[in-house]
Tab-separated table of C-alpha atoms in Angstrom:
chain	number	residue	atom	x	y	z
C	1	MET	CA	-21.600	37.414	-13.523
C	2	GLU	CA	-22.728	40.414	-14.251
C	3	LYS	CA	-23.928	42.153	-10.830
C	4	ARG	CA	-20.784	41.418	-8.630
C	5	ASP	CA	-22.048	43.871	-6.319
C	6	THR	CA	-24.992	41.822	-5.215
C	7	LEU	CA	-25.095	40.359	-1.950
C	8	LEU	CA	-25.502	36.431	-1.869
C	9	THR	CA	-27.040	34.092	1.268
C	10	ILE	CA	-24.795	31.924	2.718
C	11	GLY	CA	-26.413	29.101	0.681
C	12	GLN	CA	-25.818	30.691	-2.499
C	13	PHE	CA	-22.345	31.345	-1.585
C	14	ALA	CA	-21.259	28.236	-0.035
C	15	ALA	CA	-22.741	26.619	-3.493
C	16	LEU	CA	-20.448	29.050	-5.712
C	17	HIS	CA	-17.200	27.285	-4.090
C	18	GLY	CA	-18.487	24.104	-3.383
C	19	ILE	CA	-18.665	23.751	0.470
C	20	ASN	CA	-21.045	23.306	3.132
C	21	LYS	CA	-22.665	26.366	4.634
C	22	LYS	CA	-21.816	24.900	7.914
C	23	THR	CA	-17.977	25.562	7.094
C	24	LEU	CA	-18.961	29.094	6.567
C	25	MET	CA	-20.616	29.293	9.422
C	26	TRP	CA	-17.625	27.937	11.639
C	27	TYR	CA	-15.100	30.171	9.778
C	28	ASP	CA	-17.587	33.101	11.066
C	29	GLU	CA	-17.489	31.794	14.629
C	30	THR	CA	-13.462	31.263	14.387
C	31	ASP	CA	-12.979	34.719	12.825
C	32	LEU	CA	-11.245	33.164	10.010
C	33	PHE	CA	-13.612	34.672	7.740
C	34	LYS	CA	-16.673	36.426	8.276
C	35	PRO	CA	-19.542	37.883	5.934
C	36	ILE	CA	-20.141	40.969	4.493
C	37	PHE	CA	-23.205	41.981	6.146
C	38	ILE	CA	-25.194	40.216	9.120
C	39	HIS	CA	-28.933	41.164	8.679
C	40	PRO	CA	-29.899	43.005	12.076
C	41	GLU	CA	-33.131	41.277	12.487
C	42	ASN	CA	-33.241	37.874	11.375
C	43	GLY	CA	-29.083	37.293	11.811
C	44	TYR	CA	-28.710	35.878	8.215
C	45	ARG	CA	-25.119	35.977	6.629
C	46	TYR	CA	-24.538	37.667	3.362
C	47	TYR	CA	-21.495	37.337	1.231
C	48	SER	CA	-19.818	39.509	-1.461
C	49	TYR	CA	-18.310	37.921	-4.727
C	50	HIS	CA	-15.790	40.526	-3.837
C	51	GLN	CA	-14.809	37.759	-1.183
C	52	SER	CA	-14.355	35.248	-3.220
C	53	SER	CA	-10.631	35.440	-3.764
C	54	VAL	CA	-10.496	35.431	-0.426
C	55	LEU	CA	-12.172	32.781	0.653
C	56	GLU	CA	-10.490	30.291	-1.932
C	57	THR	CA	-7.278	31.016	-0.707
C	58	ILE	CA	-8.385	29.721	2.446
C	59	LEU	CA	-9.435	26.677	1.037
C	60	LEU	CA	-6.250	26.237	-0.864
C	61	LEU	CA	-4.295	26.411	2.042
C	62	ARG	CA	-7.047	24.220	4.602
C	63	GLU	CA	-6.175	21.684	1.347
C	64	LEU	CA	-2.514	21.999	1.816
C	65	GLY	CA	-3.209	21.134	5.683
C	66	VAL	CA	-2.342	24.614	7.267
C	67	SER	CA	-3.893	25.081	10.471
C	68	VAL	CA	-6.518	27.457	11.077
C	69	GLY	CA	-4.117	29.396	13.478
C	70	GLU	CA	-1.642	29.309	10.654
C	71	ILE	CA	-4.367	30.780	8.175
C	72	ARG	CA	-5.596	33.200	10.464
C	73	THR	CA	-2.163	34.574	11.269
C	74	PHE	CA	-1.663	34.627	7.254
C	75	MET	CA	-4.748	36.605	6.424
C	76	LYS	CA	-3.567	39.329	8.906
C	77	ASN	CA	-0.467	39.966	7.197
C	78	ARG	CA	-1.352	38.853	3.791
C	79	SER	CA	1.339	39.838	1.360
C	80	ALA	CA	3.041	38.513	-1.673
C	81	ALA	CA	6.289	37.988	0.225
C	82	SER	CA	4.103	35.937	3.082
C	83	MET	CA	2.305	34.017	0.065
C	84	GLU	CA	5.464	33.049	-1.395
C	85	ARG	CA	7.207	32.225	1.639
C	86	LEU	CA	3.696	29.549	2.646
C	87	LEU	CA	3.713	28.049	-0.653
C	88	LYS	CA	7.091	27.265	-0.519
C	89	GLU	CA	7.058	25.801	2.688
C	90	ARG	CA	3.824	23.487	1.248
C	91	ILE	CA	5.318	22.718	-2.313
C	92	ALA	CA	8.280	21.149	-0.169
C	93	ASP	CA	5.854	19.374	2.123
C	94	LEU	CA	4.210	18.055	-1.007
C	95	ASP	CA	7.524	16.879	-3.119
C	96	ARG	CA	7.950	14.860	0.329
C	97	ASN	CA	4.636	13.122	0.434
C	98	ILE	CA	4.678	12.553	-3.127
C	99	GLU	CA	8.449	11.087	-3.031
C	100	HIS	CA	6.853	8.818	-0.136
C	101	LEU	CA	4.042	7.937	-1.864
C	102	ARG	CA	6.109	6.630	-5.010
C	103	ALA	CA	8.198	4.711	-2.583
C	104	VAL	CA	4.961	2.969	-1.034
C	105	ARG	CA	3.422	2.227	-4.672
C	106	LYS	CA	6.965	0.627	-5.663
C	107	THR	CA	6.739	-1.433	-2.504
C	108	LEU	CA	3.199	-2.500	-3.016
C	109	GLY	CA	4.244	-3.626	-6.243
C	110	ASN	CA	6.902	-5.817	-5.044
C	111	HIS	CA	4.688	-7.384	-2.815
C	112	HIS	CA	2.090	-7.864	-5.547
C	113	ARG	CA	4.336	-9.312	-7.720
C	114	ASN	CA	5.265	-11.679	-5.167
C	115	MET	CA	1.855	-12.554	-4.652
C	116	MET	CA	1.441	-13.296	-8.064
C	117	THR	CA	4.414	-15.496	-8.174
C	118	LEU	CA	3.106	-17.304	-5.196
C	119	LEU	CA	-0.110	-18.141	-6.742
C	120	THR	CA	1.610	-19.361	-10.084
C	121	MET	CA	5.072	-20.646	-9.289
C	122	ASP	CA	6.637	-24.095	-9.660
C	123	LEU	CA	9.016	-24.354	-6.506
C	124	THR	CA	10.997	-26.997	-8.279
C	125	GLU	CA	11.312	-24.833	-11.691
C	126	ILE	CA	14.979	-22.863	-12.204
C	127	CYS	CA	15.026	-20.496	-15.230
C	128	ILE	CA	17.011	-17.782	-16.239
C	129	VAL	CA	15.443	-14.212	-16.172
C	130	GLU	CA	16.579	-10.875	-17.446
C	131	LYS	CA	17.155	-8.264	-14.495
C	132	GLU	CA	17.791	-4.388	-14.342
C	133	GLU	CA	20.242	-2.931	-12.717
C	134	ARG	CA	19.806	-1.592	-9.350
C	135	CYS	CA	21.777	-0.092	-6.392
C	136	LEU	CA	21.322	-1.849	-2.750
C	137	VAL	CA	22.511	-0.631	0.409
C	138	THR	CA	24.309	-2.982	2.355
C	139	VAL	CA	25.558	-3.878	5.784
C	140	ASP	CA	28.356	-6.175	6.244
C	141	ILE	CA	27.954	-9.704	8.431
C	142	ASP	CA	29.962	-12.992	9.357
C	143	PRO	CA	28.964	-16.234	10.177
C	144	HIS	CA	29.329	-14.903	13.864
C	145	THR	CA	26.991	-11.859	13.721
C	146	SER	CA	24.058	-12.351	15.986
C	147	PHE	CA	20.498	-12.062	14.400
C	148	GLU	CA	19.904	-9.467	17.453
C	149	LYS	CA	22.962	-7.529	15.729
C	150	GLN	CA	21.695	-7.936	11.991
C	151	VAL	CA	18.336	-6.290	13.229
C	152	GLU	CA	20.096	-3.461	15.042
C	153	MET	CA	22.063	-2.857	11.719
C	154	ILE	CA	19.213	-3.147	9.564
C	155	THR	CA	17.169	-0.796	11.469
C	156	ALA	CA	19.727	1.809	11.466
C	157	GLU	CA	20.127	1.923	7.535
C	158	THR	CA	16.622	2.027	7.422
C	159	LYS	CA	16.285	5.478	9.389
C	160	LYS	CA	19.734	6.999	7.500
C	161	TYR	CA	17.453	6.448	4.272
C	162	GLN	CA	14.439	8.138	6.315
C	163	LEU	CA	12.139	4.751	5.909
C	164	ARG	CA	9.378	5.024	7.770
C	165	ARG	CA	9.074	1.176	8.484
C	166	LEU	CA	10.998	-1.178	8.151
C	167	HIS	CA	9.068	-2.871	4.934
C	168	ASP	CA	9.278	0.409	3.026
C	169	ALA	CA	12.047	-1.741	1.759
C	170	SER	CA	13.316	-5.071	0.080
C	171	TYR	CA	15.932	-6.652	2.062
C	172	GLY	CA	17.793	-10.367	2.049
C	173	THR	CA	20.866	-11.501	2.512
C	174	MET	CA	24.202	-11.944	0.323
C	175	ILE	CA	26.402	-14.816	-0.217
C	176	SER	CA	29.434	-14.797	-2.437
C	177	VAL	CA	29.111	-17.666	-5.517
C	178	GLU	CA	32.600	-18.417	-4.618
C	179	ASN	CA	31.615	-19.831	-1.467
C	180	LEU	CA	28.859	-21.511	-2.563
C	181	TYR	CA	31.179	-23.461	-4.637
C	182	GLN	CA	33.218	-24.025	-2.069
C	183	GLY	CA	30.335	-25.311	-0.249
C	184	ASN	CA	30.377	-22.708	2.616
C	185	PHE	CA	26.977	-22.270	2.343
C	186	ASP	CA	26.463	-20.390	5.745
C	187	LYS	CA	29.244	-17.828	5.212
C	188	TYR	CA	27.060	-15.134	3.952
C	189	SER	CA	29.090	-11.813	3.978
C	190	ARG	CA	26.169	-8.891	3.606
C	191	LEU	CA	22.500	-7.832	4.111
C	192	PHE	CA	21.083	-5.899	1.174
C	193	ILE	CA	18.355	-3.686	1.850
C	194	GLU	CA	16.708	-2.366	-1.381
C	195	ILE	CA	15.234	1.230	-1.129
C	196	PRO	CA	12.610	2.002	-2.951
C	197	PHE	CA	13.447	5.287	-4.360
C	198	PRO	CA	16.496	6.746	-6.442
C	199	ILE	CA	19.327	7.200	-4.106
C	200	LYS	CA	23.040	8.388	-5.192
C	201	ARG	CA	25.628	7.896	-2.671
C	202	ASP	CA	28.971	6.714	-2.354
C	203	GLY	CA	29.130	3.213	-1.114
C	204	LEU	CA	26.231	1.497	-2.384
C	205	HIS	CA	26.359	-1.852	-3.971
C	206	ILE	CA	25.254	-1.913	-7.308
C	207	GLN	CA	23.404	-5.204	-8.253
C	208	PRO	CA	24.252	-5.655	-11.660
C	209	GLY	CA	21.928	-5.627	-14.859
C	210	GLY	CA	21.444	-8.743	-16.890
C	211	LYS	CA	20.584	-12.455	-16.740
C	212	TYR	CA	20.212	-14.381	-13.760
C	213	VAL	CA	19.406	-17.582	-12.661
C	214	ARG	CA	16.500	-17.734	-10.728
C	215	GLY	CA	15.201	-20.723	-8.158
C	216	PHE	CA	13.016	-21.040	-5.029
C	217	TYR	CA	13.584	-22.770	-1.902
C	218	LYS	CA	11.032	-24.104	1.115
C	219	GLY	CA	11.768	-26.053	3.677
C	220	ASP	CA	14.300	-26.155	6.699
C	221	TRP	CA	17.329	-24.153	6.052
C	222	GLU	CA	19.863	-27.406	6.319
C	223	ARG	CA	18.347	-28.588	3.072
C	224	LEU	CA	18.888	-25.202	1.425
C	225	PRO	CA	22.701	-26.320	0.056
C	226	SER	CA	20.755	-29.286	-1.862
C	227	ARG	CA	19.074	-26.668	-3.623
C	228	TYR	CA	22.065	-24.651	-4.593
C	229	GLN	CA	23.556	-27.827	-5.775
C	230	GLU	CA	20.497	-28.653	-8.443
C	231	ILE	CA	20.976	-24.651	-9.808
C	232	PHE	CA	24.497	-25.585	-10.198
C	233	ASP	CA	23.637	-28.686	-12.271
C	234	PHE	CA	20.698	-26.101	-13.928
C	235	ALA	CA	23.975	-23.679	-14.920
C	236	ARG	CA	26.304	-26.360	-16.202
C	237	GLU	CA	23.492	-27.756	-18.271
C	238	GLN	CA	22.796	-24.887	-19.780
C	239	GLY	CA	26.713	-24.344	-20.229
C	240	ILE	CA	26.426	-20.932	-18.469
C	241	LYS	CA	28.978	-19.763	-15.557
C	242	LEU	CA	27.492	-17.931	-12.365
C	243	SER	CA	29.432	-14.716	-10.601
C	244	GLY	CA	29.675	-12.533	-8.146
C	245	PHE	CA	26.429	-12.612	-5.342
C	246	SER	CA	23.500	-15.276	-5.129
C	247	TYR	CA	20.644	-12.741	-3.688
C	248	GLU	CA	18.364	-14.360	-1.160
C	249	MET	CA	15.233	-12.574	-0.512
C	250	GLY	CA	11.741	-13.872	1.253
C	251	ILE	CA	8.883	-13.515	-0.774
C	252	ASN	CA	6.133	-15.003	1.438
C	253	GLU	CA	6.686	-13.948	5.156
C	254	ASN	CA	4.115	-11.340	5.363
C	255	VAL	CA	1.622	-14.557	4.655
C	256	VAL	CA	3.080	-17.170	6.541
C	257	ASP	CA	3.117	-18.307	10.066
C	258	ARG	CA	5.650	-20.897	10.556
C	259	MET	CA	9.659	-20.684	9.050
C	260	GLU	CA	9.144	-24.064	7.065
C	261	ASP	CA	6.599	-22.567	5.337
C	262	TYR	CA	8.872	-19.749	4.447
C	263	ILE	CA	9.903	-19.351	0.605
C	264	VAL	CA	13.304	-17.781	-0.496
C	265	GLN	CA	13.651	-16.599	-3.999
C	266	ILE	CA	17.438	-17.530	-5.167
C	267	GLU	CA	18.785	-14.919	-8.081
C	268	ILE	CA	22.416	-15.494	-9.046
C	269	PRO	CA	24.003	-13.652	-12.039
C	270	VAL	CA	25.356	-15.215	-15.319
C	271	GLU	CA	28.741	-14.245	-16.033
C	272	SER	CA	28.753	-12.494	-19.041
């Protein structure tokens, strides 16, 4: 642009910056960004090209969610130090939002995989799958822990890890293979929560990576032991030994209304 001292109409200046001219009119009315010249006879607003950097700063801050009041204060005391401080705060906000979006993406991916499984699954099938190691937040329970207490403990853990909602994470129950072999099918020992973002803290439960026997169960909870017996029979036929914990997780609770339609995914590690 050769003549940078040439005045631009409000329409030209708005087009130059990819915004609506009503935005410039509003900025003028709120004393956020004023034209360099207003024609005394017709009231037309005119802008200088040299004002572009100021407007672009305002547009950037607006895109970052900075309020008009904050921008007005900043523009009155503009400096490298104040700009560095403001950008540092917004970068921190963006990093938090990005982390949250990644967590949401992972949660949606889990739900999507569950729905794909529901559409193609054979409830009678028992198979061996490969799983990666993952870290789980766990809460100790016993057969006497009431449902209300379990909900209370899970809610406390989700708040501790700054999850916005309970369903931002995958969760389920754990029962030791030892208890299952002994016929103690109601002796659950832990609730688990899979946080959908990387965490490194002491006290986490490490779900080992490797081969797992996977099966599904649908129906009355009283018949769940018979499904476990089918899984044990499968393991014996395959010549493998199960160890550790059985990880039970509902995969269709967000698309069913009746408990008898609830489908549980069961995964048990194969001993190396």
